[in-house]
CSV table of C-alpha atoms and ligand atoms in Angstrom, one decimal:
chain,number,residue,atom,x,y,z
A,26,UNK,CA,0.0,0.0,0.0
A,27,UNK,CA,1.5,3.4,-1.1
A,28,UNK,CA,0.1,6.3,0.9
A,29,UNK,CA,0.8,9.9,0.2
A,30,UNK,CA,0.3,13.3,2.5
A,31,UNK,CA,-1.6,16.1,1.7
A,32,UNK,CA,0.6,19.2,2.7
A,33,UNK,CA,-1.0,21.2,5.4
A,34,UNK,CA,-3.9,19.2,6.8
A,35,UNK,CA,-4.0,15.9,8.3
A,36,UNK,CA,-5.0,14.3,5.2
A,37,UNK,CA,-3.2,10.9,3.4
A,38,UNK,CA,-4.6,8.9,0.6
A,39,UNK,CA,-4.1,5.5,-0.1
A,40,UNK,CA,-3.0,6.0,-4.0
A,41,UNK,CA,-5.4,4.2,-6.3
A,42,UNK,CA,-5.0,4.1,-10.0
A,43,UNK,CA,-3.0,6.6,-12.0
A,44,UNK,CA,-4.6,7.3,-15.4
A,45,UNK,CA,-2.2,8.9,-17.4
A,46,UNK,CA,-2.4,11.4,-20.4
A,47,UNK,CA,-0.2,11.2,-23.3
A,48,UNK,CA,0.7,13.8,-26.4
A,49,UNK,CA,-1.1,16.4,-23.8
A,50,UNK,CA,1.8,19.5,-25.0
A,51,UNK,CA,1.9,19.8,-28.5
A,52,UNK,CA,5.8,20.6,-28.7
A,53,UNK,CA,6.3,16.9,-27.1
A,54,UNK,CA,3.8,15.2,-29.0
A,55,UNK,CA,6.0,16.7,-32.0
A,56,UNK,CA,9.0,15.5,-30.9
A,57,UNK,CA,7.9,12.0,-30.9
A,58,UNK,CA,6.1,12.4,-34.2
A,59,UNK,CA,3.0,11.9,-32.8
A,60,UNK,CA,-0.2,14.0,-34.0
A,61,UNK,CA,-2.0,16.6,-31.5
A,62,UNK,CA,-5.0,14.7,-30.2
A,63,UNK,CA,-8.5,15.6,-30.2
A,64,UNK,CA,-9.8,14.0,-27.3
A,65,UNK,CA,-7.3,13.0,-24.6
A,66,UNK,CA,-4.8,9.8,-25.4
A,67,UNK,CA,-5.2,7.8,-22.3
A,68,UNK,CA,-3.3,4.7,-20.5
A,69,UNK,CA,-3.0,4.0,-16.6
A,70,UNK,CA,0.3,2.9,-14.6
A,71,UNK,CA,-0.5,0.7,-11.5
A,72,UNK,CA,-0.6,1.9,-8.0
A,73,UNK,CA,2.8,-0.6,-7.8
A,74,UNK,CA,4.8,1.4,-10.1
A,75,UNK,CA,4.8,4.6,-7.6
A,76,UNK,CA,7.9,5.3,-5.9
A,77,UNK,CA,8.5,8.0,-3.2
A,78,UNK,CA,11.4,10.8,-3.6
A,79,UNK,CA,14.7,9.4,-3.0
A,80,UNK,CA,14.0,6.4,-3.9
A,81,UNK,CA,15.4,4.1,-7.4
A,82,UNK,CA,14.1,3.4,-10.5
A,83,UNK,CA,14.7,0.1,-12.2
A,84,UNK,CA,15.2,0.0,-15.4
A,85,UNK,CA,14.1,-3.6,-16.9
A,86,UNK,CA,16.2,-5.8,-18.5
A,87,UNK,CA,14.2,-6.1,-21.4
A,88,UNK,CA,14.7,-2.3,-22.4
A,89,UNK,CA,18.1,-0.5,-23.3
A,90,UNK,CA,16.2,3.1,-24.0
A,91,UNK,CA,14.2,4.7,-20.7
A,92,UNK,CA,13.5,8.3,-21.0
A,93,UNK,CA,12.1,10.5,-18.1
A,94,UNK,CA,8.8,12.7,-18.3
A,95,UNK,CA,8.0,15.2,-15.9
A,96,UNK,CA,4.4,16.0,-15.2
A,97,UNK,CA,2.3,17.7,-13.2
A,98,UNK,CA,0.0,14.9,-10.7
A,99,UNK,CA,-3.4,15.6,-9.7
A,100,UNK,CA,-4.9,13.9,-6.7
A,101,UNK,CA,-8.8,13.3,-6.8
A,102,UNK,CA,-10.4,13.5,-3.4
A,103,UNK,CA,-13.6,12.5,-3.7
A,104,UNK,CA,-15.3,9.6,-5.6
A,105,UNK,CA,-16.1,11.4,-9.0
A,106,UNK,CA,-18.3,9.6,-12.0
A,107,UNK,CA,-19.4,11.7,-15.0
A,108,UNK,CA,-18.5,15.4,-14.0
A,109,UNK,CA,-18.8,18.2,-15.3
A,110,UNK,CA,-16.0,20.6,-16.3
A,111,UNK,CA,-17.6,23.3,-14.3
A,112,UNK,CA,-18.0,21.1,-11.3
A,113,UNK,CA,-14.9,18.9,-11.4
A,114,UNK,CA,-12.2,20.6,-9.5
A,115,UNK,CA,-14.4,19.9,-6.5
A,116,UNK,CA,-12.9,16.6,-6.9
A,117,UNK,CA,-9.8,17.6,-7.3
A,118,UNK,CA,-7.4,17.4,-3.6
A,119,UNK,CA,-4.0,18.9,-4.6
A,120,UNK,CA,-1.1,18.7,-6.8
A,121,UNK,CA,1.9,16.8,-7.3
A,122,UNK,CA,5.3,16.1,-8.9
A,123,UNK,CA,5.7,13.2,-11.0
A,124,UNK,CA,8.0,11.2,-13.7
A,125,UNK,CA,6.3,8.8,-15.9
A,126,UNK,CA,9.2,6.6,-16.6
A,127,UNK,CA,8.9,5.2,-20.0
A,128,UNK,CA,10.2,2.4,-22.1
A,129,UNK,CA,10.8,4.2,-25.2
A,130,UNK,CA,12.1,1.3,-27.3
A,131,UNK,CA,9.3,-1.0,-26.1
A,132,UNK,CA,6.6,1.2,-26.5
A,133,UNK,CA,7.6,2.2,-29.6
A,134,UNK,CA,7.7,-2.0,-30.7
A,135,UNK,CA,4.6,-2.2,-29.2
A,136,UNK,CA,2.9,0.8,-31.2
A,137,UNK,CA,4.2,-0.6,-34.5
A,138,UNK,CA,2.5,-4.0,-34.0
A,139,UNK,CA,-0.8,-2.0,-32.4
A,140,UNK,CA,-0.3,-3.7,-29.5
A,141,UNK,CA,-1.2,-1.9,-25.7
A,142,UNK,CA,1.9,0.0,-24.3
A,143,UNK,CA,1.5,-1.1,-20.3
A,144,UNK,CA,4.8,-2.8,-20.1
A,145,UNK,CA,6.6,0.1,-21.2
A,146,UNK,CA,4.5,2.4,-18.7
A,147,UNK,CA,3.5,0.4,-15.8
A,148,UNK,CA,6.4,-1.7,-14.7
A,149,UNK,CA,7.8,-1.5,-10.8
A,150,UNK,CA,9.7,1.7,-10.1
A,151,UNK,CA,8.1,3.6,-13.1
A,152,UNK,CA,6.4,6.3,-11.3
A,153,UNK,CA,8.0,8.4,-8.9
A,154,UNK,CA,5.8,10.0,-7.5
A,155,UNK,CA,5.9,13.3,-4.7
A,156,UNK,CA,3.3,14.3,-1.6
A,157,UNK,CA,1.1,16.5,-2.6
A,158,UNK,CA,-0.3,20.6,-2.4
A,159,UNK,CA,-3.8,21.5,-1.8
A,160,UNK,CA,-5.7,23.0,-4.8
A,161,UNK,CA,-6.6,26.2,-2.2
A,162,UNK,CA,-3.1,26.8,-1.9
A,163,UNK,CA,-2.1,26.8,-5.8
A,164,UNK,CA,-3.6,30.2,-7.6
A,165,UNK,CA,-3.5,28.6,-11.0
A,166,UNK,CA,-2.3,24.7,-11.5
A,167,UNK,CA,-1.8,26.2,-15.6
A,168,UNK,CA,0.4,28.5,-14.8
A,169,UNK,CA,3.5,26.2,-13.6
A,170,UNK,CA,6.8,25.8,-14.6
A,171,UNK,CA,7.9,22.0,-15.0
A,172,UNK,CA,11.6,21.3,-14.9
A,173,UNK,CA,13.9,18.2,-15.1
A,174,UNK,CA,17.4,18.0,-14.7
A,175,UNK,CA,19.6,15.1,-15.4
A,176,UNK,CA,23.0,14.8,-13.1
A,177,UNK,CA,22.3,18.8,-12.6
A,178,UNK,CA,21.9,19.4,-16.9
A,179,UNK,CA,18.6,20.9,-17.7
A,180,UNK,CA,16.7,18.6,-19.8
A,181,UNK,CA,12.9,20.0,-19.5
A,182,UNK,CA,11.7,23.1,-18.4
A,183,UNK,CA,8.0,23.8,-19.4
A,184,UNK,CA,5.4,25.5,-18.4
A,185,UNK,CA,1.6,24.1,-17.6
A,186,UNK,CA,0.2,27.0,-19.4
A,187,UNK,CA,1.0,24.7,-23.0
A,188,UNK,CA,-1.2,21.8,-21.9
A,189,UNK,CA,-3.8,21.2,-24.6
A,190,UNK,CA,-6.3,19.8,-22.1
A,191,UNK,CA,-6.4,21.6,-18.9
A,192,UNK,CA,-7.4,20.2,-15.6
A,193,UNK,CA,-10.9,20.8,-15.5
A,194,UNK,CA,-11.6,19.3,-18.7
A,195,UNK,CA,-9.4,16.1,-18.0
A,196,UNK,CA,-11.1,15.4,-15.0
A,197,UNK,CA,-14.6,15.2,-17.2
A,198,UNK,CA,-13.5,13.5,-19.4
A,199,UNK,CA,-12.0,10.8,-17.4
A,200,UNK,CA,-14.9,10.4,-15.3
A,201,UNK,CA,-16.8,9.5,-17.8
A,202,UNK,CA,-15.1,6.9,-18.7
A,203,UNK,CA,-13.8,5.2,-15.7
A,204,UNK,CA,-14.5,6.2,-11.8
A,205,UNK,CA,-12.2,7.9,-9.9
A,206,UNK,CA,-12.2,7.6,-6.4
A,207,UNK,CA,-10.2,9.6,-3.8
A,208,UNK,CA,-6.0,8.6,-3.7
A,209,UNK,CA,-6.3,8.2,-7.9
A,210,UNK,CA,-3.9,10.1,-9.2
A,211,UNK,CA,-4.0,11.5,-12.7
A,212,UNK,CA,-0.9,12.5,-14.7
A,213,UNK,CA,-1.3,15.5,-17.3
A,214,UNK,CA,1.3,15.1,-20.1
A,215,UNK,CA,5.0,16.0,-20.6
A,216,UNK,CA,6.4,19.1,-21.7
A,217,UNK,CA,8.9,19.2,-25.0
A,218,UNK,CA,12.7,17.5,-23.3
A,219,UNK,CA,12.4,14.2,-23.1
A,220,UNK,CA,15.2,11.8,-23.5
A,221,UNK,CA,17.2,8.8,-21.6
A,222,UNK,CA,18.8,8.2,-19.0
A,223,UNK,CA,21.1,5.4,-18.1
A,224,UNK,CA,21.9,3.1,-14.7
A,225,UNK,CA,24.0,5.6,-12.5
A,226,UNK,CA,22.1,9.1,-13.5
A,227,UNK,CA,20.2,10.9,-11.2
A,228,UNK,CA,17.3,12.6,-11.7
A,229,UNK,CA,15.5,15.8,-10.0
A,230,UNK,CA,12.5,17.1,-11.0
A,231,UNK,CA,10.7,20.0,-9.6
A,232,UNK,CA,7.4,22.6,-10.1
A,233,UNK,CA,7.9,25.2,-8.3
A,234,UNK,CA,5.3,25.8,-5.3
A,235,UNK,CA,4.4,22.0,-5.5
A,236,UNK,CA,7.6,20.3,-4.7
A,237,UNK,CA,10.8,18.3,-5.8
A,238,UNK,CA,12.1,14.6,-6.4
A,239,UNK,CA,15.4,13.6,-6.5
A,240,UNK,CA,15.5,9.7,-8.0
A,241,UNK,CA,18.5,7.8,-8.8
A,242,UNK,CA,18.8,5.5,-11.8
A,243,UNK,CA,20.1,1.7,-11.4
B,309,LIG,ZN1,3.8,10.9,-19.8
């Protein structure tokens, strides 16, 4: 059981599913080729593959390309099914700092045969994963700046303000779909930067106002 703190109050969450957003900054999705999507891209990472700051990721032995994304997390509070866009950020508990650890060479394998990308998403280790910021205490969650820095080298630095789906609208539309229920985590989409990193880097990611992980690389 992972559990994660809500900053000033007494609240902790047992974390539940993390539904994930891909191509969700168009300079990314151009940088992998991919087109700008309509409707949200969605895939979900287990509540296993969540790490805590300061802690390792793994790379598996069945990948030799793993590439870092830094995203901003939202924590849902409250059990949510089919919400509006006006009414959803009453669901919505705080923000985070995550890194959706991705097996670029697998995924891409897996794309080219049409097959579903989990193992290059969802394996142990792949989500670090911060404590979190209540929404009162954050003016404006799309008006953040997103950084990652590889052994102190500035990889990403983005700003929240590019997403193409913004939070209110992502937590509509994946209510709809599937129910999200308080400690479910949802991950917004990576700014332009990514890239690899290799057994013996270390990674820190940070958004200013929300917090900071540090993560080694083995
Ligand atoms: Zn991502």
């Amino acid at each position: 059981m992972t559990t994660r703190k809500l900053a000033s109050t007494d609240r902790e969450f047992t974390i539940g599913k993390i539904v994930c957003l891909a191509r969700n900054y168009a300079a990314h999705a151009r940088e992998l080729g991919n087109e700008t999507p309509a409707a949200p891209v969605l895939f979900m990472k287990p509540a296993s593959s969540v790490i805590a700051d300061g802690e390792v990721v793994r790379i598996p032995s069945y990948s030799q390309e793993c590439h870092y994304e830094v995203e901003l997390a939202v924590l849902i509070g409250k059990e949510c099914r089919g919400v509006s866009a006006e009414n959803a950020m009453e669901y919505v508990a705080g923000y985070g700092v995550a890194i959706d650890m991705t097996l670029r060479d697998v995924q891409n394998q897996l794309k080219a045969k049409g097959l579903p990308w989990e193992i290059a998403k969802g394996f142990d280790t792949s989500c670090p994963l911060s404590d979190f910021v209540p929404t009162d205490l954050i003016a404006d969650p799309h008006a953040l700046n997103l950084k990652l820095a590889v052994n102190g080298e500035s990889r990403q630095d983005g700003w929240s303000s590019d997403m193409i789906h913004r939070v209110p609208q992502i937590v509509a539309h994946i209510s709809a779909i599937f129910t999200l229920e308080p400690g479910d985590v949802i991950l917004t989409g990576t700014p332009a930067g990514v890239g690899q990193v290799r057994a013996g880097d270390v990674m820190t990611a940070e958004i200013a106002t929300i917090g900071s992980l540090t993560i080694p690389v083995v």
